[in-house]
Coordinates of N, CA, C and O in Angstrom, one line a residue:
M1069 N 35.7 256.2 105.7 CA 36.5 255.4 104.8 C 36.7 256.0 103.5 O 35.7 256.5 102.9
E1070 N 37.9 255.9 103.0 CA 38.1 256.5 101.6 C 38.1 255.4 100.6 O 38.6 254.3 100.8
Y1071 N 37.4 255.7 99.5 CA 37.4 254.8 98.3 C 37.5 255.6 97.1 O 37.2 256.8 97.0
V1072 N 37.8 254.9 96.0 CA 37.9 255.4 94.7 C 37.0 254.6 93.7 O 37.0 253.4 93.8
I1073 N 36.2 255.3 92.9 CA 35.4 254.7 91.9 C 36.1 255.1 90.6 O 36.3 256.3 90.3
R1074 N 36.5 254.1 89.8 CA 37.2 254.4 88.5 C 36.8 253.4 87.5 O 36.2 252.4 87.7
D1075 N 37.2 253.7 86.2 CA 37.0 252.8 85.1 C 37.9 251.6 85.4 O 39.0 251.7 85.8
A1076 N 37.4 250.4 85.1 CA 38.1 249.2 85.2 C 39.2 249.2 84.1 O 39.1 249.8 83.0
V1077 N 40.3 248.4 84.4 CA 41.4 248.2 83.4 C 41.5 246.7 83.3 O 41.0 245.9 84.1
K1078 N 42.2 246.2 82.3 CA 42.4 244.8 82.0 C 42.8 244.0 83.3 O 42.4 243.0 83.6
G1079 N 43.8 244.6 84.0 CA 44.3 244.0 85.2 C 43.3 243.7 86.3 O 43.6 243.0 87.2
D1080 N 42.2 244.4 86.2 CA 41.1 244.3 87.2 C 40.3 243.0 87.0 O 39.5 242.6 87.9
M1081 N 40.3 242.5 85.8 CA 39.4 241.4 85.4 C 39.4 240.2 86.2 O 38.4 239.6 86.5
P1082 N 40.6 239.7 86.7 CA 40.6 238.5 87.6 C 39.7 238.8 88.9 O 38.9 238.0 89.3
R1083 N 39.9 240.0 89.5 CA 39.1 240.3 90.7 C 37.6 240.5 90.3 O 36.7 240.2 91.1
V1084 N 37.4 241.2 89.1 CA 36.0 241.4 88.7 C 35.3 240.0 88.5 O 34.1 239.8 89.0
L1085 N 36.0 239.0 88.0 CA 35.4 237.7 87.8 C 35.1 237.1 89.2 O 34.1 236.4 89.4
E1086 N 36.0 237.3 90.2 CA 35.7 236.8 91.5 C 34.5 237.5 92.1 O 33.7 236.8 92.7
L1087 N 34.3 238.8 91.8 CA 33.1 239.4 92.3 C 31.8 238.9 91.6 O 30.8 238.8 92.2
I1088 N 31.9 238.6 90.3 CA 30.8 238.0 89.6 C 30.4 236.7 90.2 O 29.3 236.4 90.4
Q1089 N 31.4 235.9 90.6 CA 31.2 234.6 91.2 C 30.6 234.8 92.6 O 29.6 234.1 93.0
E1090 N 31.0 235.8 93.3 CA 30.5 236.1 94.7 C 29.0 236.5 94.5 O 28.2 236.1 95.3
L1091 N 28.7 237.3 93.5 CA 27.3 237.6 93.3 C 26.4 236.4 92.9 O 25.3 236.2 93.4
A1092 N 27.0 235.5 92.1 CA 26.3 234.3 91.7 C 26.0 233.4 93.0 O 24.9 232.8 93.1
N1093 N 27.0 233.3 93.9 CA 26.8 232.6 95.1 C 25.7 233.2 95.9 O 24.9 232.5 96.5
F1094 N 25.7 234.5 96.1 CA 24.7 235.3 96.8 C 23.3 235.0 96.2 O 22.3 234.9 97.0
E1095 N 23.2 235.0 94.9 CA 21.9 234.8 94.2 C 21.6 233.3 94.2 O 20.6 232.9 93.4
K1096 N 22.3 232.4 94.9 CA 22.0 231.0 95.0 C 22.1 230.3 93.6 O 21.4 229.4 93.3
E1097 N 23.1 230.8 92.8 CA 23.4 230.2 91.5 C 24.9 230.0 91.4 O 25.5 230.5 90.4
P1098 N 25.5 229.2 92.3 CA 27.0 229.1 92.3 C 27.6 228.5 91.1 O 28.8 228.8 90.8
H1099 N 26.9 227.7 90.3 CA 27.4 227.1 89.1 C 27.0 227.8 87.8 O 27.3 227.3 86.8
A1100 N 26.4 229.0 87.9 CA 25.9 229.6 86.8 C 26.9 230.4 86.0 O 26.7 230.7 84.8
V1101 N 28.0 230.8 86.6 CA 29.0 231.6 85.9 C 29.8 230.7 84.9 O 30.6 229.8 85.4
L1102 N 29.7 230.9 83.7 CA 30.3 230.1 82.6 C 31.4 230.9 81.9 O 32.3 230.4 81.3
V1103 N 31.4 232.3 82.0 CA 32.4 233.1 81.3 C 33.8 232.9 81.9 O 33.9 232.7 83.1
T1104 N 34.7 232.8 81.0 CA 36.1 232.7 81.5 C 36.8 234.0 81.6 O 36.3 235.0 81.1
L1105 N 37.9 234.1 82.2 CA 38.7 235.3 82.4 C 39.0 235.8 81.0 O 38.9 237.1 80.8
E1106 N 39.4 235.0 80.1 CA 39.8 235.4 78.8 C 38.6 236.0 78.0 O 38.8 237.0 77.4
E1107 N 37.5 235.4 78.1 CA 36.3 235.9 77.5 C 35.9 237.3 78.0 O 35.5 238.2 77.3
L1108 N 35.9 237.4 79.3 CA 35.5 238.6 80.0 C 36.5 239.7 79.6 O 36.0 240.8 79.3
T1109 N 37.8 239.4 79.6 CA 38.7 240.4 79.2 C 38.6 240.9 77.8 O 38.6 242.1 77.4
E1110 N 38.5 239.9 76.9 CA 38.3 240.2 75.4 C 37.0 241.0 75.2 O 37.0 242.0 74.4
A1111 N 35.9 240.6 75.9 CA 34.7 241.3 75.7 C 34.7 242.8 76.1 O 34.1 243.7 75.6
G1112 N 35.5 243.1 77.1 CA 35.6 244.4 77.6 C 36.7 245.3 77.1 O 36.7 246.5 77.1
F1113 N 37.8 244.6 76.6 CA 39.0 245.4 76.2 C 39.5 245.0 74.9 O 40.6 245.3 74.5
G1114 N 38.7 244.2 74.1 CA 39.1 243.9 72.8 C 38.9 245.0 71.8 O 38.6 246.1 72.1
E1115 N 38.9 244.6 70.5 CA 38.8 245.6 69.4 C 37.5 246.3 69.5 O 37.4 247.5 69.2
K1116 N 36.4 245.6 69.8 CA 35.0 246.2 69.9 C 34.5 245.9 71.2 O 33.7 244.9 71.4
P1117 N 34.8 246.7 72.2 CA 34.3 246.4 73.6 C 32.8 246.3 73.7 O 32.0 247.1 73.1
L1118 N 32.3 245.3 74.4 CA 30.9 245.0 74.5 C 30.3 245.6 75.8 O 29.1 245.7 75.9
Y1119 N 31.1 246.0 76.7 CA 30.7 246.5 78.0 C 31.6 247.6 78.5 O 32.8 247.7 78.0
H1120 N 31.2 248.3 79.5 CA 32.0 249.2 80.3 C 31.9 248.8 81.7 O 30.8 248.5 82.2
C1121 N 33.0 248.9 82.5 CA 33.0 248.5 83.9 C 33.6 249.6 84.7 O 34.6 250.1 84.4
F1122 N 33.0 249.8 85.9 CA 33.5 250.7 86.9 C 33.9 249.8 88.1 O 33.2 248.8 88.4
V1123 N 34.9 250.2 88.8 CA 35.3 249.4 90.0 C 35.4 250.4 91.2 O 35.7 251.6 91.0
A1124 N 35.3 249.8 92.4 CA 35.4 250.5 93.6 C 36.7 249.9 94.3 O 36.8 248.7 94.5
V1125 N 37.6 250.8 94.7 CA 38.8 250.4 95.3 C 39.0 251.0 96.7 O 38.8 252.2 96.8
V1126 N 39.3 250.2 97.7 CA 39.6 250.7 99.1 C 41.0 250.1 99.4 O 41.2 248.9 99.4
A1127 N 41.9 251.0 99.8 CA 43.2 250.6 100.2 C 43.8 249.6 99.2 O 44.3 248.5 99.7
D1128 N 43.8 249.9 97.9 CA 44.3 249.0 96.9 C 43.6 247.7 96.7 O 44.1 246.8 96.0
E1129 N 42.4 247.5 97.4 CA 41.6 246.3 97.2 C 40.4 246.6 96.4 O 39.6 247.5 96.8
L1130 N 40.1 245.9 95.4 CA 38.9 246.0 94.6 C 37.8 245.4 95.3 O 37.8 244.2 95.5
V1131 N 36.8 246.2 95.7 CA 35.7 245.7 96.6 C 34.3 245.8 96.0 O 33.3 245.4 96.6
G1132 N 34.2 246.3 94.8 CA 32.9 246.4 94.1 C 33.1 246.7 92.7 O 34.2 247.1 92.2
M1133 N 32.0 246.5 91.9 CA 32.0 246.8 90.5 C 30.6 247.0 90.0 O 29.7 246.5 90.6
A1134 N 30.5 247.7 88.9 CA 29.3 247.9 88.1 C 29.6 247.7 86.7 O 30.5 248.4 86.1
L1135 N 28.9 246.7 86.0 CA 29.2 246.4 84.6 C 27.9 246.8 83.8 O 26.8 246.4 84.1
I1136 N 28.1 247.6 82.8 CA 27.0 248.2 82.0 C 27.3 247.9 80.5 O 28.5 247.7 80.1
Y1137 N 26.3 248.0 79.7 CA 26.4 248.0 78.2 C 25.3 248.7 77.6 O 24.2 248.8 78.1
P1138 N 25.5 249.2 76.3 CA 24.5 249.9 75.6 C 23.4 249.0 75.1 O 23.7 247.9 74.7
R1139 N 22.2 249.5 75.0 CA 21.1 248.9 74.4 C 20.3 249.9 73.7 O 20.5 251.1 73.8
Y1140 N 19.3 249.5 72.9 CA 18.4 250.4 72.2 C 17.0 250.0 72.5 O 16.6 248.9 72.3
S1141 N 16.2 251.0 72.9 CA 14.8 250.8 73.2 C 14.0 251.4 72.0 O 14.2 252.5 71.6
T1142 N 13.0 250.6 71.5 CA 12.2 251.1 70.5 C 11.3 252.2 70.9 O 10.8 253.0 70.1
W1143 N 11.1 252.3 72.2 CA 10.3 253.4 72.8 C 11.1 254.6 73.2 O 10.6 255.8 73.1
R1144 N 12.3 254.4 73.7 CA 13.1 255.5 74.3 C 14.3 255.9 73.5 O 14.8 256.9 73.6
G1145 N 14.8 255.0 72.6 CA 16.1 255.2 71.9 C 17.2 254.6 72.7 O 17.1 253.6 73.3
P1146 N 18.4 255.3 72.8 CA 19.5 254.8 73.5 C 19.3 254.6 75.0 O 18.9 255.6 75.6
V1147 N 19.6 253.5 75.5 CA 19.5 253.2 76.9 C 20.8 252.4 77.3 O 21.5 251.9 76.5
I1148 N 21.0 252.2 78.6 CA 22.0 251.4 79.2 C 21.4 250.3 80.0 O 20.5 250.6 80.8
H1149 N 22.0 249.2 80.0 CA 21.7 248.1 80.9 C 22.8 247.9 81.9 O 23.9 247.8 81.5
L1150 N 22.4 247.9 83.2 CA 23.3 247.6 84.3 C 23.2 246.1 84.5 O 22.2 245.6 85.1
E1151 N 24.2 245.4 84.1 CA 24.2 243.9 84.2 C 24.4 243.5 85.7 O 23.7 242.7 86.2
D1152 N 25.4 244.0 86.3 CA 25.7 243.7 87.7 C 26.2 244.9 88.4 O 27.1 245.6 87.9
L1153 N 25.8 245.0 89.7 CA 26.4 245.9 90.6 C 26.6 245.1 91.9 O 25.7 244.6 92.4
I1154 N 27.9 245.0 92.3 CA 28.1 244.2 93.5 C 29.2 244.9 94.3 O 30.1 245.5 93.8
V1155 N 28.9 244.8 95.6 CA 29.9 245.3 96.6 C 30.1 244.1 97.6 O 29.1 243.4 98.0
T1156 N 31.4 243.8 97.9 CA 31.6 242.7 98.8 C 30.8 242.8 100.1 O 30.5 243.9 100.5
Q1157 N 30.5 241.6 100.6 CA 29.7 241.6 101.8 C 30.2 242.5 102.9 O 29.4 243.3 103.5
K1158 N 31.5 242.5 103.2 CA 32.1 243.3 104.3 C 32.0 244.8 104.0 O 32.1 245.5 105.0
M1159 N 31.8 245.2 102.8 CA 31.8 246.6 102.5 C 30.4 247.2 102.2 O 30.3 248.4 101.9
R1160 N 29.4 246.3 102.3 CA 28.0 246.8 102.1 C 27.7 247.8 103.3 O 28.1 247.6 104.4
G1161 N 26.9 248.8 102.9 CA 26.5 249.8 103.9 C 27.5 250.9 104.1 O 27.3 251.7 105.0
T1162 N 28.5 251.0 103.3 CA 29.6 252.0 103.5 C 29.4 253.1 102.5 O 30.2 254.1 102.5
G1163 N 28.4 253.0 101.6 CA 28.2 254.1 100.6 C 28.8 253.7 99.2 O 28.6 254.5 98.2
I1164 N 29.5 252.6 99.1 CA 30.2 252.3 97.9 C 29.2 251.9 96.8 O 29.3 252.3 95.6
G1165 N 28.1 251.2 97.2 CA 27.1 250.9 96.2 C 26.4 252.1 95.6 O 26.2 252.2 94.4
S1166 N 26.2 253.1 96.5 CA 25.6 254.3 96.0 C 26.5 255.1 95.1 O 26.1 255.6 94.1
A1167 N 27.8 255.0 95.4 CA 28.8 255.7 94.6 C 29.0 255.0 93.2 O 29.1 255.7 92.2
L1168 N 28.9 253.7 93.2 CA 29.0 253.0 91.9 C 27.7 253.3 91.1 O 27.8 253.6 89.9
L1169 N 26.6 253.3 91.7 CA 25.3 253.6 91.0 C 25.4 255.0 90.5 O 25.0 255.3 89.3
E1170 N 25.8 255.9 91.3 CA 25.9 257.3 90.8 C 26.9 257.4 89.6 O 26.6 258.2 88.7
R1171 N 28.0 256.7 89.6 CA 28.9 256.7 88.5 C 28.2 256.2 87.2 O 28.4 256.8 86.1
V1172 N 27.4 255.2 87.4 CA 26.7 254.6 86.2 C 25.7 255.7 85.7 O 25.6 255.9 84.5
V1173 N 25.0 256.3 86.6 CA 24.0 257.3 86.2 C 24.7 258.5 85.5 O 24.2 259.0 84.5
R1174 N 25.8 259.0 86.1 CA 26.5 260.1 85.4 C 27.0 259.7 84.0 O 27.0 260.5 83.1
Y1175 N 27.5 258.5 83.9 CA 28.0 258.0 82.6 C 26.8 258.0 81.6 O 26.9 258.4 80.5
G1176 N 25.7 257.5 82.1 CA 24.5 257.5 81.2 C 24.0 258.9 80.8 O 23.7 259.1 79.6
K1177 N 24.0 259.8 81.7 CA 23.7 261.2 81.4 C 24.7 261.7 80.4 O 24.3 262.4 79.4
D1178 N 26.0 261.5 80.6 CA 27.0 262.0 79.7 C 26.8 261.4 78.3 O 27.1 262.1 77.3
K1179 N 26.3 260.2 78.2 CA 26.1 259.5 76.9 C 24.8 259.8 76.3 O 24.5 259.5 75.2
G1180 N 24.0 260.6 77.0 CA 22.7 261.0 76.5 C 21.6 259.9 76.4 O 20.7 259.9 75.6
V1181 N 21.8 258.9 77.3 CA 20.8 257.8 77.3 C 19.5 258.3 77.9 O 19.5 259.2 78.7
R1182 N 18.4 257.6 77.6 CA 17.1 258.0 78.1 C 16.6 257.1 79.3 O 15.5 257.4 79.9
R1183 N 17.3 256.0 79.5 CA 16.9 255.1 80.6 C 18.1 254.2 80.9 O 18.9 253.9 80.1
I1184 N 18.2 253.9 82.2 CA 19.1 252.9 82.7 C 18.3 251.8 83.3 O 17.4 252.1 84.2
G1185 N 18.4 250.6 82.9 CA 17.6 249.5 83.4 C 18.5 248.3 83.9 O 19.6 248.1 83.5
W1186 N 17.9 247.6 84.9 CA 18.5 246.4 85.4 C 17.5 245.5 86.1 O 16.3 245.9 86.2
E1187 N 17.9 244.3 86.5 CA 17.0 243.4 87.2 C 17.4 243.3 88.6 O 18.6 243.5 88.9
V1188 N 16.5 242.9 89.5 CA 16.8 242.6 90.9 C 15.9 241.5 91.3 O 14.7 241.4 90.9
L1189 N 16.4 240.5 92.0 CA 15.7 239.4 92.5 C 14.6 239.9 93.5 O 14.8 240.7 94.3
D1190 N 13.4 239.3 93.3 CA 12.2 239.7 94.1 C 12.4 239.5 95.6 O 11.8 240.1 96.4
W1191 N 13.3 238.6 96.0 CA 13.6 238.3 97.4 C 14.7 239.2 98.0 O 14.9 239.2 99.2
N1192 N 15.3 240.0 97.2 CA 16.4 240.8 97.6 C 15.9 242.2 98.1 O 16.2 243.2 97.5
E1193 N 15.1 242.2 99.2 CA 14.5 243.4 99.7 C 15.5 244.5 100.0 O 15.2 245.7 99.7
P1194 N 16.7 244.2 100.6 CA 17.6 245.4 100.8 C 18.0 246.1 99.5 O 18.0 247.3 99.5
A1195 N 18.2 245.3 98.4 CA 18.6 245.9 97.2 C 17.4 246.7 96.6 O 17.5 247.8 96.1
I1196 N 16.2 246.1 96.7 CA 15.0 246.8 96.2 C 14.8 248.1 96.9 O 14.5 249.2 96.3
Q1197 N 14.9 248.1 98.2 CA 14.7 249.3 99.0 C 15.8 250.4 98.7 O 15.5 251.6 98.6
F1198 N 17.0 249.9 98.5 CA 18.1 250.8 98.1 C 17.8 251.4 96.7 O 17.9 252.7 96.6
Y1199 N 17.4 250.7 95.7 CA 17.1 251.2 94.4 C 16.0 252.2 94.5 O 16.0 253.3 93.9
E1200 N 14.9 251.8 95.2 CA 13.7 252.7 95.3 C 14.1 254.0 96.0 O 13.6 255.1 95.6
S1201 N 15.0 253.9 97.0 CA 15.4 255.1 97.7 C 16.2 256.1 96.8 O 16.3 257.3 97.1
K1202 N 16.8 255.5 95.7 CA 17.5 256.3 94.8 C 16.6 256.9 93.6 O 17.1 257.5 92.7
G1203 N 15.4 256.5 93.7 CA 14.4 257.0 92.6 C 14.1 256.0 91.5 O 13.4 256.3 90.6
A1204 N 14.6 254.8 91.7 CA 14.3 253.8 90.6 C 12.9 253.3 90.8 O 12.4 253.2 91.9
N1205 N 12.3 252.9 89.6 CA 11.0 252.3 89.6 C 11.2 250.8 89.5 O 11.6 250.3 88.4
V1206 N 10.9 250.1 90.5 CA 11.0 248.6 90.5 C 9.7 248.1 89.9 O 8.6 248.2 90.6
M1207 N 9.7 247.6 88.7 CA 8.5 247.2 88.0 C 8.2 245.7 88.4 O 8.6 244.8 87.7
R1208 N 7.4 245.5 89.4 CA 7.1 244.2 89.9 C 6.1 243.4 89.0 O 5.9 242.3 89.2
D1209 N 5.5 244.1 88.1 CA 4.5 243.4 87.2 C 5.2 242.9 85.9 O 4.5 242.4 85.0
W1210 N 6.5 243.0 85.8 CA 7.2 242.5 84.6 C 8.0 241.2 85.0 O 8.5 241.1 86.1
D1211 N 8.0 240.3 84.1 CA 8.8 239.1 84.3 C 10.0 239.1 83.3 O 9.9 239.5 82.2
V1212 N 11.2 238.6 83.8 CA 12.3 238.5 82.9 C 12.2 237.2 82.1 O 11.8 236.2 82.6
V1213 N 12.5 237.3 80.8 CA 12.4 236.2 79.9 C 13.8 236.0 79.3 O 14.4 236.9 78.8
Q1214 N 14.2 234.7 79.3 CA 15.6 234.4 78.8 C 15.5 233.1 78.1 O 14.7 232.2 78.4
L1215 N 16.3 233.0 77.0 CA 16.6 231.7 76.4 C 18.1 231.4 76.6 O 18.9 232.2 76.1
D1216 N 18.4 230.4 77.4 CA 19.9 230.0 77.5 C 20.2 229.2 76.3 O 19.4 228.9 75.4
E1217 N 21.5 228.6 76.3 CA 21.9 227.9 75.2 C 21.1 226.7 74.9 O 20.7 226.4 73.8
E1218 N 20.7 225.9 76.0 CA 19.8 224.8 75.9 C 18.5 225.2 75.3 O 17.9 224.5 74.4
G1219 N 17.9 226.3 75.8 CA 16.7 226.8 75.3 C 16.7 227.2 73.9 O 15.8 226.9 73.1
M1220 N 17.8 227.8 73.5 CA 17.9 228.2 72.0 C 18.0 227.0 71.2 O 17.4 227.0 70.1
N1221 N 18.8 226.0 71.6 CA 18.9 224.8 70.8 C 17.5 224.1 70.7 O 17.1 223.6 69.6
K1222 N 16.8 224.0 71.8 CA 15.5 223.4 71.7 C 14.5 224.2 70.8 O 13.8 223.6 70.0
F1223 N 14.6 225.5 70.9 CA 13.7 226.3 70.1 C 14.0 226.1 68.6 O 13.1 226.0 67.8
L1224 N 15.3 226.0 68.2 CA 15.7 225.9 66.8 C 15.4 224.4 66.3 O 15.3 224.3 65.1
I1225 N 15.4 223.4 67.1 CA 15.1 222.1 66.7 C 13.7 221.8 66.5 O 13.3 221.1 65.5
E1226 N 12.8 222.4 67.3 CA 11.4 222.1 67.2 C 10.7 222.9 66.1 O 11.0 223.8 65.6

């Protein structure tokens, strides 16, 4: 099967948002996606882009994406965070996920980053095995910590 991995363009964002929702559904968080198409588009293609996105296309259909953004590590210096990498259910196992991850890694190397990091759910063994097979270190002794809007408000009130 032939596919193309390329930089996303504004016109891809409706489909990218659909893929984000597909990932949320897969992760058992169907109501967690709050970002609008307008917000997603402005954040990626506005005056000061906050992220970079790659897409996978098969026969003119967008079937996967990887969204990354720059971060800074006090230990390592410049790093990249891979926010999401998703391939539609029907296209998993075709090599598209590997190709998207390779594109992210090449982008990181070209930018001179010292690390690329992301999270994976502890129950998603196929993804964990995939990442480990590519040389990633899945750090099972770390916990993700987040403050959502409600948590931030609570923190600031108390």
